[in-house]
Amino acid sequence: MAVDYAVIVVYLAGMLAMGWWGMRRAKSKSEFLVAGRRLGPAMYSGTMAAIVLGGASTIGGVGLGYQYGLSGAWMVFTIGLGLLALSVFFSARIARLKVYTVSEMLDLRYGGRAGIISGVVMWAYTLMLAVTSTIAYATIFDVLFDVNRTVAIVLGGTIVVAYSTLGGMWSITLTDMVQFVVKTIGLLLLLLPIAVVKAGGFSEMKAQLPTEYFDPLGIGGETIFTYVLIYTFGMLIGQDIWQRVFTARSDTTARWGGTVAGTYCLVYAIAGAVIGTAAKVMYPNLASADSAFATIVKDELPVGVRGLVLAAALAAVMSTSSGALIACATVANNDIWSRLRGVVGAGGAGDEPHDEVKGNRAFILIMGIAVILIAIALNDVVEALTVAYNLLVGGLLVPIIGGLLWRRGTAAGALSAVCVGGVAVIGLMWHYGILANQPIYYGLLASLAVYVVVSLATPPTDAAVLAAWRERLAGNPARPPSEDGTLAPDHPSPSGV
């Protein structure tokens, strides 16, 4: 294992070096939180793919392949579909808003009254996403160094917190590009073909396994539908994903770079399912499906290659963890703490003084320590992640997508949808169980119904607010309204407002 250890140590040292280098570039709030909004197509695609493909997509995706066969690809596949939908239909408009958080977008659209409540919901989601990603270190470091769970979480978590705190989004972008390359080589180019060959090829896999392992819908239609609701829609509205969209240097970069990343996710999904199916042939009686990845890596790969593939798994976990961490800290500082202090932002289009970097850096450190402590105390990762995604989709999907697509939506409708959807999801999870499908079904329907009814029953959003919103969507700076509440005559509003 000496060679494998060397590969991992070099990789981890490289992550810290990237953090130090990123610190030299992060001199403003924009550079620290959204990499100066300067990423080109290649870097944008790589970092976007890295953030959405984490430990659940890698270790969990292989585990689903082990349990269900090729249809186990659906979880990660729906993540890719969500990223494609975001990129094709919404990313250009999101990038042109020039904001830092989802809540700032809601404030712009509805008139500055939706931010703090939506910020709390988004903060809870990003916090639990960071926690569950951090817990995944335990599995990987146990295979690598045979250390106990707490030590593994502290070791992996400290590295992520260190480079994220040092350079913010610049450090995370640089490390994510390295992680993207490592994942591509380790999982797609090495582990996938080796696993298929070791299992005897596809013909032997079909001969050894039941036919349902090769049924594209074998996992079940209801399960696929639930994945779409949770993961596809979750990709459309998560702060961790939007914050990457904000890094694009143009709306064209956001659209086409995200499309490439989404397509990569679809390939990654199929690869994970095939690896898991091959593992089922080689190890038919594993106690846990989630151990399939570690088992095949540990037993079947040659020295050096094994270290690279484990580094790829570590890269998957670290990319999601660091992205969720900076998203959590950004929401905590900009949407909650600043508002509680009475400092409500005006949309976040400009750069703040350098001490804004220090404040955001402090929040990443504080949130990072909290994430490590919660990860040590928490045992049930699946339930924690389910609660996070149910709250995110049930509470925020309707007001966010409604704000982008429906002009008649109002602030009262948005706030009602957030509250009713969130409460409904929590109550239904208590009634049916956290892992049941009904909470997200009924919670989402309740949020939609309340949003439509309350919006139609309340006065339309102020014309000046809508006009400023359309200006921002068009990529123009916000214009001050005139005394009568409309845009100044020499700045006509876009058509349709």
CSV table of N, CA and C in Angstrom, one decimal, residues 115-193:
chain,number,residue,atom,x,y,z
A,115,GLY,N,-36.3,37.1,1.6
A,115,GLY,CA,-34.9,36.6,1.8
A,115,GLY,C,-34.6,35.8,3.0
A,116,ILE,N,-35.0,36.3,4.2
A,116,ILE,CA,-34.5,35.6,5.4
A,116,ILE,C,-35.1,34.3,5.6
A,117,ILE,N,-36.4,34.1,5.3
A,117,ILE,CA,-37.1,32.8,5.5
A,117,ILE,C,-36.5,31.8,4.5
A,118,SER,N,-36.4,32.2,3.3
A,118,SER,CA,-35.8,31.3,2.3
A,118,SER,C,-34.4,31.0,2.6
A,119,GLY,N,-33.7,32.0,3.2
A,119,GLY,CA,-32.3,31.8,3.5
A,119,GLY,C,-32.1,30.8,4.6
A,120,VAL,N,-33.0,30.7,5.6
A,120,VAL,CA,-32.9,29.7,6.6
A,120,VAL,C,-33.1,28.3,6.0
A,121,VAL,N,-34.1,28.2,5.1
A,121,VAL,CA,-34.4,26.9,4.5
A,121,VAL,C,-33.1,26.5,3.7
A,122,MET,N,-32.6,27.4,2.9
A,122,MET,CA,-31.4,27.1,2.1
A,122,MET,C,-30.2,26.8,2.9
A,123,TRP,N,-30.0,27.5,4.0
A,123,TRP,CA,-28.9,27.2,5.0
A,123,TRP,C,-29.0,25.8,5.5
A,124,ALA,N,-30.2,25.4,5.9
A,124,ALA,CA,-30.4,24.0,6.5
A,124,ALA,C,-30.0,23.0,5.5
A,125,TYR,N,-30.4,23.2,4.2
A,125,TYR,CA,-30.1,22.3,3.1
A,125,TYR,C,-28.6,22.2,2.9
A,126,THR,N,-27.9,23.3,2.7
A,126,THR,CA,-26.5,23.3,2.4
A,126,THR,C,-25.7,22.8,3.6
A,127,LEU,N,-26.2,23.0,4.8
A,127,LEU,CA,-25.5,22.5,6.0
A,127,LEU,C,-25.5,21.0,6.0
A,128,MET,N,-26.7,20.4,5.8
A,128,MET,CA,-26.8,19.0,5.9
A,128,MET,C,-26.1,18.3,4.7
A,129,LEU,N,-26.1,19.0,3.5
A,129,LEU,CA,-25.4,18.5,2.4
A,129,LEU,C,-23.9,18.4,2.7
A,130,ALA,N,-23.3,19.4,3.3
A,130,ALA,CA,-21.9,19.4,3.7
A,130,ALA,C,-21.6,18.4,4.8
A,131,VAL,N,-22.6,18.2,5.7
A,131,VAL,CA,-22.4,17.2,6.8
A,131,VAL,C,-22.3,15.8,6.2
A,132,THR,N,-23.3,15.5,5.3
A,132,THR,CA,-23.3,14.1,4.7
A,132,THR,C,-22.1,13.8,3.8
A,133,SER,N,-21.6,14.9,3.1
A,133,SER,CA,-20.4,14.7,2.3
A,133,SER,C,-19.2,14.5,3.2
A,134,THR,N,-19.2,15.2,4.4
A,134,THR,CA,-18.0,15.0,5.3
A,134,THR,C,-18.0,13.6,5.9
A,135,ILE,N,-19.2,13.1,6.2
A,135,ILE,CA,-19.3,11.7,6.8
A,135,ILE,C,-18.7,10.7,5.8
A,136,ALA,N,-18.8,10.9,4.5
A,136,ALA,CA,-18.3,10.0,3.6
A,136,ALA,C,-16.8,9.8,3.6
A,137,TYR,N,-16.1,10.8,4.2
A,137,TYR,CA,-14.6,10.6,4.4
A,137,TYR,C,-14.3,9.4,5.2
A,138,ALA,N,-15.2,9.1,6.2
A,138,ALA,CA,-15.0,8.0,7.1
A,138,ALA,C,-14.8,6.7,6.3
A,139,THR,N,-15.6,6.4,5.3
A,139,THR,CA,-15.6,5.2,4.5
A,139,THR,C,-14.3,5.1,3.7
A,140,ILE,N,-13.9,6.2,3.1
A,140,ILE,CA,-12.7,6.2,2.3
A,140,ILE,C,-11.4,6.1,3.1
A,141,PHE,N,-11.3,6.9,4.2
A,141,PHE,CA,-10.1,6.9,5.0
A,141,PHE,C,-10.0,5.6,5.8
A,142,ASP,N,-11.1,4.9,6.0
A,142,ASP,CA,-11.0,3.6,6.7
A,142,ASP,C,-10.4,2.6,5.8
A,143,VAL,N,-10.7,2.6,4.5
A,143,VAL,CA,-10.0,1.8,3.5
A,143,VAL,C,-8.6,2.1,3.3
A,144,LEU,N,-8.3,3.4,3.4
A,144,LEU,CA,-6.9,3.9,3.1
A,144,LEU,C,-6.0,3.6,4.3
A,145,PHE,N,-6.4,4.1,5.5
A,145,PHE,CA,-5.5,4.1,6.6
A,145,PHE,C,-5.9,3.3,7.8
A,146,ASP,N,-7.1,2.7,7.7
A,146,ASP,CA,-7.6,1.9,8.8
A,146,ASP,C,-7.7,2.7,10.1
A,147,VAL,N,-8.3,3.9,10.0
A,147,VAL,CA,-8.5,4.8,11.2
A,147,VAL,C,-9.9,4.8,11.6
A,148,ASN,N,-10.2,5.2,12.8
A,148,ASN,CA,-11.6,5.2,13.2
A,148,ASN,C,-12.4,6.3,12.6
A,149,ARG,N,-13.7,6.3,12.8
A,149,ARG,CA,-14.6,7.2,12.1
A,149,ARG,C,-14.3,8.6,12.4
A,150,THR,N,-14.2,8.9,13.7
A,150,THR,CA,-14.0,10.3,14.1
A,150,THR,C,-12.7,10.9,13.6
A,151,VAL,N,-11.6,10.2,13.6
A,151,VAL,CA,-10.3,10.6,13.1
A,151,VAL,C,-10.5,10.9,11.6
A,152,ALA,N,-11.2,10.0,10.9
A,152,ALA,CA,-11.3,10.1,9.5
A,152,ALA,C,-12.1,11.4,9.1
A,153,ILE,N,-13.2,11.7,9.8
A,153,ILE,CA,-14.0,12.9,9.6
A,153,ILE,C,-13.2,14.1,9.9
A,154,VAL,N,-12.4,14.1,11.0
A,154,VAL,CA,-11.6,15.3,11.3
A,154,VAL,C,-10.5,15.5,10.3
A,155,LEU,N,-9.9,14.4,9.9
A,155,LEU,CA,-8.8,14.6,8.9
A,155,LEU,C,-9.3,15.1,7.6
A,156,GLY,N,-10.3,14.5,7.0
A,156,GLY,CA,-10.8,14.9,5.7
A,156,GLY,C,-11.5,16.3,5.8
A,157,GLY,N,-12.3,16.5,6.9
A,157,GLY,CA,-12.9,17.8,7.0
A,157,GLY,C,-12.0,18.9,7.2
A,158,THR,N,-10.9,18.7,7.9
A,158,THR,CA,-9.9,19.8,8.2
A,158,THR,C,-9.3,20.2,6.9
A,159,ILE,N,-9.0,19.3,6.0
A,159,ILE,CA,-8.4,19.7,4.7
A,159,ILE,C,-9.3,20.5,3.9
A,160,VAL,N,-10.6,20.1,3.8
A,160,VAL,CA,-11.6,20.8,3.0
A,160,VAL,C,-11.8,22.2,3.6
A,161,VAL,N,-12.0,22.3,4.9
A,161,VAL,CA,-12.2,23.6,5.5
A,161,VAL,C,-11.0,24.5,5.3
A,162,ALA,N,-9.8,23.9,5.4
A,162,ALA,CA,-8.6,24.7,5.2
A,162,ALA,C,-8.5,25.4,3.9
A,163,TYR,N,-8.6,24.6,2.8
A,163,TYR,CA,-8.4,25.2,1.5
A,163,TYR,C,-9.6,26.1,1.1
A,164,SER,N,-10.8,25.7,1.6
A,164,SER,CA,-12.0,26.6,1.3
A,164,SER,C,-11.9,27.9,2.0
A,165,THR,N,-11.4,27.9,3.3
A,165,THR,CA,-11.3,29.1,4.0
A,165,THR,C,-10.2,30.0,3.5
A,166,LEU,N,-9.1,29.5,3.0
A,166,LEU,CA,-8.0,30.2,2.5
A,166,LEU,C,-8.4,31.1,1.2
A,167,GLY,N,-8.9,30.4,0.2
A,167,GLY,CA,-9.1,31.1,-1.0
A,167,GLY,C,-10.5,31.1,-1.5
A,168,GLY,N,-11.5,30.6,-0.8
A,168,GLY,CA,-12.9,30.7,-1.2
A,168,GLY,C,-13.2,30.0,-2.5
A,169,MET,N,-14.0,30.6,-3.4
A,169,MET,CA,-14.3,30.0,-4.6
A,169,MET,C,-13.2,29.7,-5.5
A,170,TRP,N,-12.2,30.6,-5.5
A,170,TRP,CA,-11.0,30.4,-6.4
A,170,TRP,C,-10.3,29.1,-6.0
A,171,SER,N,-10.1,28.9,-4.7
A,171,SER,CA,-9.4,27.6,-4.3
A,171,SER,C,-10.3,26.4,-4.6
A,172,ILE,N,-11.6,26.6,-4.4
A,172,ILE,CA,-12.5,25.5,-4.6
A,172,ILE,C,-12.6,25.2,-6.1
A,173,THR,N,-12.5,26.2,-7.0
A,173,THR,CA,-12.5,26.0,-8.4
A,173,THR,C,-11.3,25.3,-8.9
A,174,LEU,N,-10.1,25.7,-8.4
A,174,LEU,CA,-8.9,25.0,-8.8
A,174,LEU,C,-8.8,23.6,-8.3
A,175,THR,N,-9.2,23.3,-7.1
A,175,THR,CA,-9.2,22.0,-6.6
A,175,THR,C,-10.3,21.1,-7.3
A,176,ASP,N,-11.4,21.7,-7.6
A,176,ASP,CA,-12.5,21.0,-8.3
A,176,ASP,C,-12.0,20.5,-9.7
A,177,MET,N,-11.2,21.4,-10.4
A,177,MET,CA,-10.7,21.0,-11.7
A,177,MET,C,-9.8,19.8,-11.6
A,178,VAL,N,-8.9,19.8,-10.6
A,178,VAL,CA,-8.0,18.6,-10.3
A,178,VAL,C,-8.9,17.4,-10.0
A,179,GLN,N,-9.9,17.6,-9.2
A,179,GLN,CA,-10.8,16.5,-8.8
A,179,GLN,C,-11.6,16.0,-10.0
A,180,PHE,N,-12.0,16.8,-10.9
A,180,PHE,CA,-12.7,16.4,-12.1
A,180,PHE,C,-11.8,15.5,-12.9
A,181,VAL,N,-10.5,15.9,-13.1
A,181,VAL,CA,-9.6,15.1,-13.9
A,181,VAL,C,-9.3,13.8,-13.2
A,182,VAL,N,-9.1,13.8,-11.9
A,182,VAL,CA,-8.8,12.6,-11.2
A,182,VAL,C,-10.0,11.6,-11.2
A,183,LYS,N,-11.2,12.1,-11.1
A,183,LYS,CA,-12.4,11.3,-11.2
A,183,LYS,C,-12.6,10.7,-12.6
A,184,THR,N,-12.3,11.5,-13.6
A,184,THR,CA,-12.5,11.0,-14.9
A,184,THR,C,-11.5,9.8,-15.2
A,185,ILE,N,-10.3,10.0,-14.8
A,185,ILE,CA,-9.2,9.0,-15.0
A,185,ILE,C,-9.5,7.8,-14.1
A,186,GLY,N,-9.8,8.0,-12.9
A,186,GLY,CA,-9.9,6.9,-11.9
A,186,GLY,C,-11.1,6.1,-12.1
A,187,LEU,N,-12.3,6.8,-12.3
A,187,LEU,CA,-13.6,6.0,-12.4
A,187,LEU,C,-13.9,5.6,-13.8
A,188,LEU,N,-13.8,6.5,-14.8
A,188,LEU,CA,-14.3,6.2,-16.1
A,188,LEU,C,-13.2,5.4,-16.9
A,189,LEU,N,-12.0,5.8,-16.8
A,189,LEU,CA,-10.9,5.3,-17.7
A,189,LEU,C,-10.2,4.0,-17.1
A,190,LEU,N,-10.3,3.9,-15.7
A,190,LEU,CA,-9.6,2.8,-15.1
A,190,LEU,C,-10.6,1.8,-14.5
A,191,LEU,N,-11.3,2.2,-13.5
A,191,LEU,CA,-12.2,1.3,-12.7
A,191,LEU,C,-13.2,0.6,-13.6
A,192,LEU,N,-13.9,1.4,-14.5
A,192,LEU,CA,-15.0,0.8,-15.3
A,192,LEU,C,-14.5,-0.3,-16.2
A,193,PRO,N,-13.5,-0.1,-17.0
A,193,PRO,CA,-13.0,-1.3,-17.9
A,193,PRO,C,-12.5,-2.4,-17.1
